[in-house]
Short mmCIF file of C-alpha atoms in Angstrom, two decimals:
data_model
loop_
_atom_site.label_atom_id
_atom_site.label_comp_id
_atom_site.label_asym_id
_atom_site.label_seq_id
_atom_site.Cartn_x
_atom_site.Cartn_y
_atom_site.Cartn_z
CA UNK A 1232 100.00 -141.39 -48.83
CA UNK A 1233 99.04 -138.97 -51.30
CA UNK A 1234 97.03 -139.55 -54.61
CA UNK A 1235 99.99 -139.93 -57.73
CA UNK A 1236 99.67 -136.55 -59.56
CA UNK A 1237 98.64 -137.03 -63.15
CA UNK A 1238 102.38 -135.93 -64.26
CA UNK A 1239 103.61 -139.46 -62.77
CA UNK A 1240 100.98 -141.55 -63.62
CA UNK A 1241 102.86 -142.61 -66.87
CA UNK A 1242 105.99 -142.52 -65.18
CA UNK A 1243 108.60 -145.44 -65.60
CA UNK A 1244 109.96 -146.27 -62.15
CA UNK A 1245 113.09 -148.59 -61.27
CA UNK A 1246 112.38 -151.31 -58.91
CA UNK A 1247 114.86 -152.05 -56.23
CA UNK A 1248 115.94 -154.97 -55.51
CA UNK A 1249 114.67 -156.80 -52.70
CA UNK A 1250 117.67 -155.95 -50.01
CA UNK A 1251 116.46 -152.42 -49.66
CA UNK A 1252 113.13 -153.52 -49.45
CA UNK A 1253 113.29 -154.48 -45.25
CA UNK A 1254 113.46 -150.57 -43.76
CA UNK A 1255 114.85 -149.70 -40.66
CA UNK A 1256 114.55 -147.49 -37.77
CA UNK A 1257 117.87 -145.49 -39.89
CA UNK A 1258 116.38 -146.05 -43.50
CA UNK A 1259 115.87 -142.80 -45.61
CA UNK A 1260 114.73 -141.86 -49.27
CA UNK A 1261 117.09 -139.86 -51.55
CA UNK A 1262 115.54 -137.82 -54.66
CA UNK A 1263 117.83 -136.38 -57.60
CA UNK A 1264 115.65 -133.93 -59.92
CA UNK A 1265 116.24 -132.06 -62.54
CA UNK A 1266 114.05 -129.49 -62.32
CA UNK A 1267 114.56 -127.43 -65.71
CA UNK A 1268 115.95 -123.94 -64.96
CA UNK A 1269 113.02 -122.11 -66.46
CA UNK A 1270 115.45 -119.41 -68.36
CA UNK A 1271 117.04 -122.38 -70.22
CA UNK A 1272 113.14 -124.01 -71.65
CA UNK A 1273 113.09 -123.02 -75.59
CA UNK A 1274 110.65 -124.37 -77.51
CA UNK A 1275 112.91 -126.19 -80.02
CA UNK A 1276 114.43 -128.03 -77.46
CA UNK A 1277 111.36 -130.19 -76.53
CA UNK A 1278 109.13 -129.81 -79.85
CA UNK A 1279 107.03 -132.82 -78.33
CA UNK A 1280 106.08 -130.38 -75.87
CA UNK A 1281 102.57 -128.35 -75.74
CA UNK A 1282 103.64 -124.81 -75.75
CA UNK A 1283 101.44 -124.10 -72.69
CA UNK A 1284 103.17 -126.95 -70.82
CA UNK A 1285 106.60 -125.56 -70.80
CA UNK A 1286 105.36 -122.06 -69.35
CA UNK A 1287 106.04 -121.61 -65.34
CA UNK A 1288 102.59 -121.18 -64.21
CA UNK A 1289 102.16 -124.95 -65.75
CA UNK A 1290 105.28 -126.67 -64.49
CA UNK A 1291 105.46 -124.66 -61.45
CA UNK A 1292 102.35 -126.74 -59.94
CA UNK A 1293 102.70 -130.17 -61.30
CA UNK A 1294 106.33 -130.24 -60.10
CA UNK A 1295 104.68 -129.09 -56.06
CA UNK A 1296 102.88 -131.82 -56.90
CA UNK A 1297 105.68 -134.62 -57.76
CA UNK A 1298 107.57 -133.07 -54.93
CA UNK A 1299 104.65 -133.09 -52.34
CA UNK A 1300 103.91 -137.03 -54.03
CA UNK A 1301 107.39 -138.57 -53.20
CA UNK A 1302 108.40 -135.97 -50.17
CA UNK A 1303 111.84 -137.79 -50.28
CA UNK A 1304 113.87 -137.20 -46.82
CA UNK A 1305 117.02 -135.80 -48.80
CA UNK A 1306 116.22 -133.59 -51.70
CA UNK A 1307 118.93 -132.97 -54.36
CA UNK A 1308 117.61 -130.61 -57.40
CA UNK A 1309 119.90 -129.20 -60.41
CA UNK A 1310 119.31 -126.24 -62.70
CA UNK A 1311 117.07 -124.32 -60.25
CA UNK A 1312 116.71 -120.52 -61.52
CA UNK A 1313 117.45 -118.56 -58.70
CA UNK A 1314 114.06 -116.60 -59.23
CA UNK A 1315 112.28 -119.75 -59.07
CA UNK A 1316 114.16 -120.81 -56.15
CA UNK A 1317 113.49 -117.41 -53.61
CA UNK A 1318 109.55 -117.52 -54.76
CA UNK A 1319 108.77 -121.04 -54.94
CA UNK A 1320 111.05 -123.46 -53.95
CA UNK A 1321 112.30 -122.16 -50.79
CA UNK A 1322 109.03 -121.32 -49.29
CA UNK A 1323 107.62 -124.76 -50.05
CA UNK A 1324 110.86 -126.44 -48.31
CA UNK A 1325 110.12 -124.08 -45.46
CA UNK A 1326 106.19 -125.24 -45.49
CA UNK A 1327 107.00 -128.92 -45.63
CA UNK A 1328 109.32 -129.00 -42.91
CA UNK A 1329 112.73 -128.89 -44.94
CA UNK A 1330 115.90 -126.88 -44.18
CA UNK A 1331 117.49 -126.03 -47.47
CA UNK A 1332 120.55 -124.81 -49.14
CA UNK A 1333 121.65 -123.64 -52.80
CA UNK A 1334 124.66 -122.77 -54.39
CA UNK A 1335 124.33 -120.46 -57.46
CA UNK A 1336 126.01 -120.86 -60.53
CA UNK A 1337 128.01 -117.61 -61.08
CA UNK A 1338 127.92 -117.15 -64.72
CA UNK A 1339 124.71 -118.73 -64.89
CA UNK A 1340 121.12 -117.76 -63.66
CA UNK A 1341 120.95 -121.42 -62.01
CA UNK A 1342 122.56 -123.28 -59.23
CA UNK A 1343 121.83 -126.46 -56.93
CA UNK A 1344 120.23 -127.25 -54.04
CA UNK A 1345 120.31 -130.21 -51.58
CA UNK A 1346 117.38 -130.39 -48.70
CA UNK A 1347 116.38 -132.82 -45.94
CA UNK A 1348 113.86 -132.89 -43.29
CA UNK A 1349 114.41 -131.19 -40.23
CA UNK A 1350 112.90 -133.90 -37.92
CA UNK A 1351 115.22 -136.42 -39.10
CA UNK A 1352 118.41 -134.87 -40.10
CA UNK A 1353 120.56 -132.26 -38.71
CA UNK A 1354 123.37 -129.96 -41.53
CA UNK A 1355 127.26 -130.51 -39.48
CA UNK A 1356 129.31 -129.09 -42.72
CA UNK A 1357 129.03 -127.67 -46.13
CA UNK A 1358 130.92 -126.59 -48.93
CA UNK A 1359 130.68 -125.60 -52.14
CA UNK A 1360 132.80 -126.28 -55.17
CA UNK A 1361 133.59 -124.59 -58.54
CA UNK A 1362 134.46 -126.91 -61.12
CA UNK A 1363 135.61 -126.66 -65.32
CA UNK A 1364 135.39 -122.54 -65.07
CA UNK A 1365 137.21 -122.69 -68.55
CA UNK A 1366 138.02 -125.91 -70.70
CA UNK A 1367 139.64 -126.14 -74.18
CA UNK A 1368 137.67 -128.13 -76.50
CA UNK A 1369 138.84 -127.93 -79.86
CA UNK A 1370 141.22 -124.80 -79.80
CA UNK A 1371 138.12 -122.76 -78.13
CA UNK A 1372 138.23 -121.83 -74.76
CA UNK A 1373 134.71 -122.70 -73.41
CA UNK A 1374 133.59 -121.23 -69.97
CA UNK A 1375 130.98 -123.98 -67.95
CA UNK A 1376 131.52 -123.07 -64.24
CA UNK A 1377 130.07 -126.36 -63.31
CA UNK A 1378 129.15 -126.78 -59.49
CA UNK A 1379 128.42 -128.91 -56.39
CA UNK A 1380 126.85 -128.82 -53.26
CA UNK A 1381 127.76 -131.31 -50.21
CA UNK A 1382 126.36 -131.03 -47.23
CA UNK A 1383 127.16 -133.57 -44.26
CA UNK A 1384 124.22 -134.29 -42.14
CA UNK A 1385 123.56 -136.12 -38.61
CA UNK A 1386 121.10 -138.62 -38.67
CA UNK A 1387 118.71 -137.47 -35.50
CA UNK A 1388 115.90 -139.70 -35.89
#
């Protein structure tokens, strides 16, 4: 296993309970992460934050590093900017033995993703939904284009 980067170290988990402790030959791990589309980071919204830790080039390795620390067999991430996703996460999916797929957002510069390991899972179906283009919330029509990406896999081994 690999060492716990220093960005989890603090990190509350939540403990199971003990029926999913006993694995099987057809157990897997699921991750959700929000990874923080980097366009959306401002400064007032997380004024705990060090200014230097909200920049890419900081997140950008310490979140390879959670990632590479659980290396979950089905990986679903939300707000991933597109640019971020064709230069970073993509490649590393491709390095660590994932397929992958995303599903961009149209009116917004961040989409979804779901990946699993190729050794143990094989993609039979996809599809992609558009949901809440335009809802009326107090007399204002407000535009969210929320999305979702399901993918039906095989369990191969």
């Amino acid at each position: 296993m690999r060492s716990v980067p220093e960005s989890c170290k603090d990190r509350k988990w939540l403990a199971l309970g003990k029926q999913l402790a006993a694995a099987t030959d057809r157990s897997f791990t699921v991750m959700s992460y929000n990874v923080l589309c980097q366009k959306l980071v401002k400064r007032t919204m997380f004024p705990y934050a060090s200014k230097s830790s909200l920049k890419w080039k900081t997140r950008r390795p310490r979140l390879l590093d959670e990632l590479s620390h659980i290396m979950p067999d089905i990986m679903c991430l939300q707000e991933v900017y597109t640019k971020n996703w064709g230069d970073t996460f993509n490649m590393w999916f491709k390095r660590e033995g994932y397929e992958a797929q995303m599903f961009q957002s149209v009116y917004k510069s961040h989409g979804v993703s779901i990946s699993w390991k190729k050794h143990r899972f094989q993609a039979i179906d996809q599809t992609c939904l558009r949901m809440d283009r335009t809802t009326e919330v107090c007399g204002e029509s407000l535009t969210t284009d929320n999305i979702a990406l399901i993918v039906a896999l095989r369990f191969i081994g």
